[in-house]
Each structure stands twice: as C-alpha cells, then as structure tokens.
mmCIF file of C-alpha atoms in Angstrom:
data_model
loop_
_atom_site.group_PDB
_atom_site.id
_atom_site.type_symbol
_atom_site.label_atom_id
_atom_site.label_comp_id
_atom_site.label_asym_id
_atom_site.label_seq_id
_atom_site.Cartn_x
_atom_site.Cartn_y
_atom_site.Cartn_z
ATOM 1 C CA UNK A 21 79.412 108.682 116.769
ATOM 2 C CA UNK A 22 79.861 107.265 113.281
ATOM 3 C CA UNK A 23 81.991 104.083 113.460
ATOM 4 C CA UNK A 24 83.895 104.783 110.220
ATOM 5 C CA UNK A 25 84.552 108.480 110.859
ATOM 6 C CA UNK A 26 87.978 109.284 109.440
ATOM 7 C CA UNK A 27 88.247 106.116 107.349
ATOM 8 C CA UNK A 28 88.845 106.213 103.606
ATOM 9 C CA UNK A 29 87.213 103.682 101.283
ATOM 10 C CA UNK A 30 87.386 102.916 97.592
ATOM 11 C CA UNK A 31 84.337 101.244 96.088
ATOM 12 C CA UNK A 32 85.345 100.139 92.613
ATOM 13 C CA UNK A 33 82.160 99.692 90.629
ATOM 14 C CA UNK A 34 79.930 102.038 92.646
ATOM 15 C CA UNK A 35 77.594 103.161 89.889
ATOM 16 C CA UNK A 36 74.606 101.037 90.835
ATOM 17 C CA UNK A 37 73.467 97.817 92.510
ATOM 18 C CA UNK A 38 75.525 96.358 95.330
ATOM 19 C CA UNK A 39 78.358 98.804 94.669
ATOM 20 C CA UNK A 40 76.101 101.798 95.237
ATOM 21 C CA UNK A 41 74.532 100.148 98.280
ATOM 22 C CA UNK A 42 77.948 99.497 99.814
ATOM 23 C CA UNK A 43 79.267 102.981 99.029
ATOM 24 C CA UNK A 44 76.238 104.701 100.553
ATOM 25 C CA UNK A 45 76.252 102.598 103.709
ATOM 26 C CA UNK A 46 79.974 103.202 104.195
ATOM 27 C CA UNK A 47 79.109 106.879 103.887
ATOM 28 C CA UNK A 48 76.286 106.545 106.397
ATOM 29 C CA UNK A 49 78.885 105.139 108.813
ATOM 30 C CA UNK A 50 81.009 108.263 108.301
ATOM 31 C CA UNK A 51 83.596 107.184 105.735
ATOM 32 C CA UNK A 52 85.070 109.152 102.879
ATOM 33 C CA UNK A 53 84.241 107.054 99.829
ATOM 34 C CA UNK A 54 85.859 107.197 96.416
ATOM 35 C CA UNK A 55 83.130 106.015 94.036
ATOM 36 C CA UNK A 56 84.449 104.764 90.716
ATOM 37 C CA UNK A 57 82.894 103.528 87.510
ATOM 38 C CA UNK A 58 82.635 104.433 83.856
ATOM 39 C CA UNK A 59 79.262 106.195 83.745
ATOM 40 C CA UNK A 60 79.345 109.919 84.462
ATOM 41 C CA UNK A 61 76.811 112.639 83.777
ATOM 42 C CA UNK A 62 76.760 113.499 80.124
ATOM 43 C CA UNK A 63 78.952 110.541 79.224
ATOM 44 C CA UNK A 64 77.592 107.117 80.100
ATOM 45 C CA UNK A 65 79.800 104.092 79.652
ATOM 46 C CA UNK A 66 79.981 102.700 76.139
ATOM 47 C CA UNK A 67 77.064 100.345 75.624
ATOM 48 C CA UNK A 68 75.463 101.312 78.939
ATOM 49 C CA UNK A 69 71.749 100.552 79.115
ATOM 50 C CA UNK A 70 71.301 102.133 82.546
ATOM 51 C CA UNK A 71 71.065 105.831 83.514
ATOM 52 C CA UNK A 72 72.835 105.681 86.902
ATOM 53 C CA UNK A 73 76.101 107.585 87.354
ATOM 54 C CA UNK A 74 78.913 107.661 89.893
ATOM 55 C CA UNK A 75 78.110 111.306 90.687
ATOM 56 C CA UNK A 76 74.681 110.227 91.937
ATOM 57 C CA UNK A 77 76.292 107.636 94.174
ATOM 58 C CA UNK A 78 78.810 110.128 95.564
ATOM 59 C CA UNK A 79 76.030 112.628 96.297
ATOM 60 C CA UNK A 80 74.087 109.970 98.186
ATOM 61 C CA UNK A 81 77.204 109.116 100.210
ATOM 62 C CA UNK A 82 77.541 112.762 101.223
ATOM 63 C CA UNK A 83 73.829 113.166 101.969
ATOM 64 C CA UNK A 84 74.021 110.239 104.391
ATOM 65 C CA UNK A 85 76.824 111.797 106.394
ATOM 66 C CA UNK A 86 79.990 110.679 104.653
ATOM 67 C CA UNK A 87 82.037 112.312 101.926
ATOM 68 C CA UNK A 88 81.482 111.010 98.435
ATOM 69 C CA UNK A 89 84.080 111.547 95.713
ATOM 70 C CA UNK A 90 83.218 110.454 92.177
ATOM 71 C CA UNK A 91 86.131 109.463 89.926
ATOM 72 C CA UNK A 92 85.630 108.123 86.429
ATOM 73 C CA UNK A 93 87.820 105.047 86.037
ATOM 74 C CA UNK A 94 87.827 102.216 83.534
ATOM 75 C CA UNK A 95 89.266 99.465 85.719
ATOM 76 C CA UNK A 96 90.259 97.413 82.671
ATOM 77 C CA UNK A 97 92.853 100.112 81.912
ATOM 78 C CA UNK A 98 95.839 99.645 84.206
ATOM 79 C CA UNK A 99 97.077 103.224 83.847
ATOM 80 C CA UNK A 100 93.720 104.608 85.011
ATOM 81 C CA UNK A 101 93.715 102.348 88.047
ATOM 82 C CA UNK A 102 97.258 103.351 88.953
ATOM 83 C CA UNK A 103 96.379 107.044 88.572
ATOM 84 C CA UNK A 104 93.330 106.575 90.820
ATOM 85 C CA UNK A 105 95.414 105.087 93.616
ATOM 86 C CA UNK A 106 98.026 107.812 93.261
ATOM 87 C CA UNK A 107 95.237 110.361 93.628
ATOM 88 C CA UNK A 108 93.941 108.665 96.781
ATOM 89 C CA UNK A 109 97.455 108.703 98.255
ATOM 90 C CA UNK A 110 97.861 112.373 97.383
ATOM 91 C CA UNK A 111 94.464 113.522 98.641
ATOM 92 C CA UNK A 112 93.745 111.178 101.555
ATOM 93 C CA UNK A 113 97.149 109.769 102.439
ATOM 94 C CA UNK A 114 95.758 106.324 103.159
ATOM 95 C CA UNK A 115 93.197 103.674 102.254
ATOM 96 C CA UNK A 116 91.279 101.698 104.882
ATOM 97 C CA UNK A 117 88.713 99.791 102.821
ATOM 98 C CA UNK A 118 88.781 98.491 99.258
ATOM 99 C CA UNK A 119 85.607 97.039 97.762
ATOM 100 C CA UNK A 120 85.937 95.327 94.386
ATOM 101 C CA UNK A 121 82.454 95.253 92.887
ATOM 102 C CA UNK A 122 83.302 95.799 89.219
ATOM 103 C CA UNK A 123 81.014 93.654 87.099
ATOM 104 C CA UNK A 124 79.884 94.898 83.685
ATOM 105 C CA UNK A 125 78.525 91.499 82.742
ATOM 106 C CA UNK A 126 74.807 92.284 82.593
ATOM 107 C CA UNK A 127 74.630 91.638 78.856
ATOM 108 C CA UNK A 128 77.318 88.944 78.778
ATOM 109 C CA UNK A 129 76.200 86.074 81.004
ATOM 110 C CA UNK A 130 74.315 83.237 79.295
ATOM 111 C CA UNK A 131 72.697 81.436 82.206
ATOM 112 C CA UNK A 132 70.954 78.177 81.374
ATOM 113 C CA UNK A 133 72.900 77.673 78.153
ATOM 114 C CA UNK A 134 75.342 74.751 77.876
ATOM 115 C CA UNK A 135 78.956 75.911 77.627
ATOM 116 C CA UNK A 136 79.400 74.572 74.098
ATOM 117 C CA UNK A 137 76.629 76.940 73.014
ATOM 118 C CA UNK A 138 78.001 79.979 74.847
ATOM 119 C CA UNK A 139 79.955 82.777 73.225
ATOM 120 C CA UNK A 140 83.704 82.599 73.959
ATOM 121 C CA UNK A 141 83.966 86.293 73.131
ATOM 122 C CA UNK A 142 81.377 87.192 75.770
ATOM 123 C CA UNK A 143 83.084 84.946 78.310
ATOM 124 C CA UNK A 144 86.449 86.545 77.624
ATOM 125 C CA UNK A 145 84.991 90.024 78.035
ATOM 126 C CA UNK A 146 83.301 88.982 81.278
ATOM 127 C CA UNK A 147 86.575 87.653 82.680
ATOM 128 C CA UNK A 148 88.303 90.869 81.647
ATOM 129 C CA UNK A 149 85.677 93.106 83.239
ATOM 130 C CA UNK A 150 84.824 91.148 86.375
ATOM 131 C CA UNK A 151 88.017 89.294 87.346
ATOM 132 C CA UNK A 152 91.017 91.082 85.832
ATOM 133 C CA UNK A 153 89.684 94.429 87.065
ATOM 134 C CA UNK A 154 89.534 93.156 90.648
ATOM 135 C CA UNK A 155 93.096 91.899 90.510
ATOM 136 C CA UNK A 156 94.432 95.061 88.867
ATOM 137 C CA UNK A 157 92.660 97.324 91.359
ATOM 138 C CA UNK A 158 93.979 95.367 94.324
ATOM 139 C CA UNK A 159 97.468 95.448 92.824
ATOM 140 C CA UNK A 160 97.595 99.248 93.020
ATOM 141 C CA UNK A 161 95.339 99.867 96.035
ATOM 142 C CA UNK A 162 96.775 97.420 98.555
ATOM 143 C CA UNK A 163 100.214 99.118 98.779
ATOM 144 C CA UNK A 164 98.407 102.058 100.413
ATOM 145 C CA UNK A 165 97.222 99.637 103.099
ATOM 146 C CA UNK A 166 100.615 98.012 103.485
ATOM 147 C CA UNK A 167 102.125 101.387 104.366
ATOM 148 C CA UNK A 168 100.046 101.374 107.573
ATOM 149 C CA UNK A 169 99.707 97.578 107.909
ATOM 150 C CA UNK A 170 95.935 97.697 108.197
ATOM 151 C CA UNK A 171 92.929 97.485 105.923
ATOM 152 C CA UNK A 172 89.997 95.488 104.598
ATOM 153 C CA UNK A 173 89.575 94.148 101.053
ATOM 154 C CA UNK A 174 86.095 92.974 100.082
ATOM 155 C CA UNK A 175 85.478 90.995 96.907
ATOM 156 C CA UNK A 176 81.792 91.098 95.940
ATOM 157 C CA UNK A 177 80.569 87.852 94.427
ATOM 158 C CA UNK A 178 77.355 85.881 93.927
ATOM 159 C CA UNK A 179 76.749 83.055 96.388
ATOM 160 C CA UNK A 180 78.418 81.816 99.566
ATOM 161 C CA UNK A 181 78.903 78.251 98.358
ATOM 162 C CA UNK A 182 81.129 76.461 95.877
ATOM 163 C CA UNK A 183 78.104 75.124 93.984
ATOM 164 C CA UNK A 184 77.473 75.521 90.261
ATOM 165 C CA UNK A 185 75.849 78.836 89.310
ATOM 166 C CA UNK A 186 73.963 77.899 86.157
ATOM 167 C CA UNK A 187 76.359 78.965 83.404
ATOM 168 C CA UNK A 188 80.016 78.061 82.934
ATOM 169 C CA UNK A 189 81.401 81.544 82.224
ATOM 170 C CA UNK A 190 79.323 83.110 85.000
ATOM 171 C CA UNK A 191 80.233 80.331 87.423
ATOM 172 C CA UNK A 192 83.959 80.647 86.731
ATOM 173 C CA UNK A 193 83.787 84.438 87.120
ATOM 174 C CA UNK A 194 82.027 84.405 90.486
ATOM 175 C CA UNK A 195 84.112 81.531 91.847
ATOM 176 C CA UNK A 196 87.282 83.262 90.642
ATOM 177 C CA UNK A 197 86.399 86.272 92.779
ATOM 178 C CA UNK A 198 85.965 84.027 95.838
ATOM 179 C CA UNK A 199 89.267 82.326 95.077
ATOM 180 C CA UNK A 200 90.926 85.721 94.564
ATOM 181 C CA UNK A 201 89.929 86.760 98.081
ATOM 182 C CA UNK A 202 91.348 83.518 99.433
ATOM 183 C CA UNK A 203 94.601 83.748 97.455
ATOM 184 C CA UNK A 204 95.159 87.372 98.455
ATOM 185 C CA UNK A 205 94.562 86.428 102.086
ATOM 186 C CA UNK A 206 97.400 83.900 101.849
ATOM 187 C CA UNK A 207 99.772 86.548 100.494
ATOM 188 C CA UNK A 208 98.612 88.899 103.256
ATOM 189 C CA UNK A 209 98.701 86.357 106.082
ATOM 190 C CA UNK A 210 101.667 88.029 107.793
ATOM 191 C CA UNK A 211 99.952 91.436 107.790
ATOM 192 C CA UNK A 212 96.960 93.040 109.491
ATOM 193 C CA UNK A 213 95.139 93.396 106.167
ATOM 194 C CA UNK A 214 92.077 91.218 105.650
ATOM 195 C CA UNK A 215 90.930 89.981 102.238
ATOM 196 C CA UNK A 216 87.531 88.288 102.053
ATOM 197 C CA UNK A 217 84.472 87.897 99.833
ATOM 198 C CA UNK A 218 80.882 88.991 100.449
ATOM 199 C CA UNK A 219 77.675 88.091 98.626
ATOM 200 C CA UNK A 220 74.250 89.694 98.633
ATOM 201 C CA UNK A 221 71.143 87.560 98.340
ATOM 202 C CA UNK A 222 68.394 88.061 95.731
ATOM 203 C CA UNK A 223 69.323 91.666 95.024
ATOM 204 C CA UNK A 224 66.592 94.223 94.489
ATOM 205 C CA UNK A 225 68.840 96.330 92.298
ATOM 206 C CA UNK A 226 67.739 99.092 89.954
ATOM 207 C CA UNK A 227 68.066 96.756 86.981
ATOM 208 C CA UNK A 228 66.131 93.964 88.683
ATOM 209 C CA UNK A 229 63.282 96.291 89.653
ATOM 210 C CA UNK A 230 63.040 97.654 86.126
ATOM 211 C CA UNK A 231 63.174 94.151 84.682
ATOM 212 C CA UNK A 232 60.220 93.121 86.816
ATOM 213 C CA UNK A 233 58.342 96.324 86.014
ATOM 214 C CA UNK A 234 58.188 97.627 89.585
ATOM 215 C CA UNK A 235 59.730 100.267 91.825
ATOM 216 C CA UNK A 236 61.129 99.935 95.320
ATOM 217 C CA UNK A 237 57.856 101.316 96.706
ATOM 218 C CA UNK A 238 55.780 98.497 95.170
ATOM 219 C CA UNK A 239 58.345 95.747 94.666
ATOM 220 C CA UNK A 240 56.071 93.111 96.211
ATOM 221 C CA UNK A 241 53.817 93.389 93.132
ATOM 222 C CA UNK A 242 56.430 91.332 91.267
ATOM 223 C CA UNK A 243 56.150 88.403 93.667
ATOM 224 C CA UNK A 244 53.073 86.999 91.906
ATOM 225 C CA UNK A 245 55.224 86.376 88.828
ATOM 226 C CA UNK A 246 58.525 85.651 90.605
ATOM 227 C CA UNK A 247 57.677 84.052 93.983
ATOM 228 C CA UNK A 248 61.319 83.967 95.149
ATOM 229 C CA UNK A 249 61.400 87.753 94.955
ATOM 230 C CA UNK A 250 59.692 87.826 98.347
ATOM 231 C CA UNK A 251 63.083 86.970 99.867
ATOM 232 C CA UNK A 252 64.900 89.772 98.042
ATOM 233 C CA UNK A 253 66.925 92.538 99.644
ATOM 234 C CA UNK A 254 67.972 96.086 98.826
ATOM 235 C CA UNK A 255 71.589 96.854 97.933
ATOM 236 C CA UNK A 256 71.847 98.655 101.279
ATOM 237 C CA UNK A 257 71.550 95.339 103.108
ATOM 238 C CA UNK A 258 74.901 94.024 101.900
ATOM 239 C CA UNK A 259 76.155 97.601 102.237
ATOM 240 C CA UNK A 260 75.384 97.571 105.939
ATOM 241 C CA UNK A 261 77.168 94.249 106.156
ATOM 242 C CA UNK A 262 80.350 95.657 104.638
ATOM 243 C CA UNK A 263 80.164 98.718 106.903
ATOM 244 C CA UNK A 264 79.866 96.403 109.916
ATOM 245 C CA UNK A 265 82.889 94.410 108.762
ATOM 246 C CA UNK A 266 84.910 97.593 108.302
ATOM 247 C CA UNK A 267 84.108 98.624 111.883
ATOM 248 C CA UNK A 268 84.860 95.205 113.390
ATOM 249 C CA UNK A 269 88.273 95.106 115.108
ATOM 250 C CA UNK A 270 88.242 91.308 114.804
ATOM 251 C CA UNK A 271 87.409 91.134 111.099
ATOM 252 C CA UNK A 272 90.687 89.317 110.425
ATOM 253 C CA UNK A 273 89.080 86.076 111.597
ATOM 254 C CA UNK A 274 87.205 86.035 108.280
ATOM 255 C CA UNK A 275 90.336 86.283 106.156
ATOM 256 C CA UNK A 276 90.007 84.362 102.916
ATOM 257 C CA UNK A 277 86.388 83.369 103.441
ATOM 258 C CA UNK A 278 83.106 84.238 101.760
ATOM 259 C CA UNK A 279 80.119 85.361 103.824
ATOM 260 C CA UNK A 280 76.533 86.316 102.955
ATOM 261 C CA UNK A 281 74.625 89.485 103.772
ATOM 262 C CA UNK A 282 72.054 87.536 105.800
ATOM 263 C CA UNK A 283 74.779 85.902 107.888
ATOM 264 C CA UNK A 284 76.290 89.300 108.634
ATOM 265 C CA UNK A 285 72.862 90.703 109.526
ATOM 266 C CA UNK A 286 72.358 88.006 112.154
ATOM 267 C CA UNK A 287 75.840 88.456 113.590
ATOM 268 C CA UNK A 288 75.967 92.250 113.673
ATOM 269 C CA UNK A 289 72.277 92.866 114.338
ATOM 270 C CA UNK A 290 71.389 95.150 111.437
ATOM 271 C CA UNK A 291 68.312 95.082 109.189
ATOM 272 C CA UNK A 292 67.424 96.108 105.673
ATOM 273 C CA UNK A 293 66.093 99.612 105.085
ATOM 274 C CA UNK A 294 62.502 98.600 105.844
ATOM 275 C CA UNK A 295 63.417 96.932 109.138
ATOM 276 C CA UNK A 296 63.194 93.393 107.734
ATOM 277 C CA UNK A 297 66.000 90.846 107.867
ATOM 278 C CA UNK A 298 65.914 88.768 104.650
ATOM 279 C CA UNK A 299 67.603 85.378 104.944
ATOM 280 C CA UNK A 300 67.957 83.661 101.590
ATOM 281 C CA UNK A 301 69.324 80.383 102.978
ATOM 282 C CA UNK A 302 66.375 79.868 105.337
ATOM 283 C CA UNK A 303 63.912 80.869 102.627
ATOM 284 C CA UNK A 304 65.504 78.364 100.222
ATOM 285 C CA UNK A 305 65.316 75.462 102.667
ATOM 286 C CA UNK A 306 61.748 76.295 103.651
ATOM 287 C CA UNK A 307 60.564 76.693 100.062
ATOM 288 C CA UNK A 308 62.455 73.917 98.301
ATOM 289 C CA UNK A 309 62.826 71.408 101.121
ATOM 290 C CA UNK A 310 66.518 70.895 100.454
ATOM 291 C CA UNK A 311 69.519 71.836 102.594
ATOM 292 C CA UNK A 312 71.290 75.030 101.628
ATOM 293 C CA UNK A 313 74.995 74.325 101.199
ATOM 294 C CA UNK A 314 77.521 76.907 102.287
ATOM 295 C CA UNK A 315 81.280 77.248 101.975
ATOM 296 C CA UNK A 316 82.034 76.632 105.640
ATOM 297 C CA UNK A 317 85.342 75.673 107.245
ATOM 298 C CA UNK A 318 84.957 72.102 106.019
ATOM 299 C CA UNK A 319 84.570 73.342 102.457
ATOM 300 C CA UNK A 320 87.698 75.458 102.768
ATOM 301 C CA UNK A 321 89.764 72.690 104.367
ATOM 302 C CA UNK A 322 91.158 71.408 101.074
ATOM 303 C CA UNK A 323 92.215 74.957 100.118
ATOM 304 C CA UNK A 324 94.496 75.231 103.123
ATOM 305 C CA UNK A 325 97.920 73.713 103.642
ATOM 306 C CA UNK A 326 98.960 73.751 99.997
ATOM 307 C CA UNK A 327 102.359 72.218 99.258
ATOM 308 C CA UNK A 328 103.859 75.560 98.219
ATOM 309 C CA UNK A 329 103.189 76.965 101.704
ATOM 310 C CA UNK A 330 104.924 73.954 103.260
ATOM 311 C CA UNK A 331 107.923 73.847 100.940
ATOM 312 C CA UNK A 332 108.298 77.648 100.795
ATOM 313 C CA UNK A 333 106.745 78.998 104.019
ATOM 314 C CA UNK A 334 108.275 82.447 103.525
ATOM 315 C CA UNK A 335 106.465 83.041 100.221
ATOM 316 C CA UNK A 336 105.554 85.540 98.963
ATOM 317 C CA UNK A 337 108.504 87.865 99.151
ATOM 318 C CA UNK A 338 107.508 91.210 100.594
#
C-alpha cells in the first residue's frame, strides 16, 4: 500500500536536483505530482546551462508508481502561478502537498566574496527567483488547502541552522526561505495546514556530479579532490524525507521549523538509494572537531511570542 495514494502534490522547481528528488519520491509513495519549472523539451529556460526538463521528472514520477504531470511555469510571473493553481483545482480538486524548491541561482551566488564586492543586480535577481517565487506560489496554492483545512507546505533551503552561509545574498536568500516557513506557520496556526522548511545535506545533484567530473555510478572518484563529498547524498534522500513528512499524521508538530534530511532519515528509518544513511552533522563534527549548531527549539525561542501576536491575537484575518 503506497502511503500517499490519492494525494496531490505540487513540486515547484522540479526540473532537477532536490526538486526532482522530492517529486520522484512523492511519486514512489503513490502521489499525483505536478512538476513545474521553465525547462521543457525543445525549449529550455532562457540562459539554462543544464539539459534536464520537467517532462523527464514527470516521467520518472510515473515510472515509480505515481502520476507525474509536467506544467511549464515561470514562478516569477504571477499570472502563470495563478493559472497553475486554477488548473490543479479544475483537474484534481485539491492540493495536499506544496513543495517550494524554486531556485535559479546557480549562476548568481557569489560565495566567498565580501558583500561590497558582490553584484546588486545578481542579488536582486536571486531574491526574485528564490524568495518571491516561493511567496507567490504559496499565495495561490494554499487556498486549495484551506478549502479542506489540511495540507503540508515544504520550503526547501540550505542548512538547518541560523549560521552564516558564506555570501550575503545567498545567506539572506536561504534564511528568508526558513523565515518564510515560520511566518506562514504563524498565519496558519489556527488551521491543520503545516508550513515548515527542509534542507538536504551535501547534495549529489546532476550539476554537482558534472562539476566534479563524475557520474552517480562512480561519484566516490571525486572524493580524492573534495574529501567532504564522501558525506554527500542523492536528491532522493531529501525526497524520501519529504514523502515521510507528507505521510506523517503528526507532522504539525514541526510547524514553522527547519529540519535536515539526515534527521528525518533517523526518525523515519529510511535510507538513501544505495542503502546508506548519510549524516552531515555527524560527519562535520567528526572531521572538523567542532560542534555542529542547529536551529533547535532554543534557537527559535526568540522568534516566538512576538508583540503583534500578543496585542492582536486574532491576526491574521481569515
């Protein structure tokens, strides 16, 4: 019995990487998955340097036992996002899972460069592609969940801590996604809809493999040049984590929080595709001899009990 049989998911940004891994694993659990992105066969996204398409992702979803539906959407265009959600309502009549994995910042982040040397234009485009798109997609997708008072929203980020990420624009983008999950959870606190954030570890994505000159079959050959790559994981690992969250009747306990793929693997008992269970935090502590910080309940404490919720406890207006 597939745990997500009959559920409908939207994975926004499903072309490759974590988005594809999440879409395919939701499919493997039986879900119908709308796979969106800008790259389609015969018409890759403007400036795209990768060959992957949303049709490929949808076909993989179907091959694994789900139903994959590819829809070309530019999530920076509000009208296209609204039309997508209207289509989902018309065809499926509901939405159970929303995954916001839109990124598009591969050529924009300037890690290791001081902010006064970074390009404001690149930063602005990154914010537009990787933060605005998440907010706009949630704006039009969540009403489908509200109609049934149930659902799961997953914001895909990088890192399960509030620590600096090595570049101001990149750091603000990834922290904004974590904060977005938290803020949405506050607006949704009187519903049965859960908003949260999830992070993969060192992702063995298509782009990363190509960058290191290896394939999935021989990925360990890259470890001699990049030792930390030994602790990497496939996109399916975080995908299995999201599928487990979607099947968990008590997922609401994670509302507003960020959680890592390796933490989910320990809790739900799944492995990566090769049977391994990568754990970036343990690898980090063992290799670098420093504690790995995580955004636990203590870290979130100062985010809770804001004055607006005390002065105006009935906000927001539904």
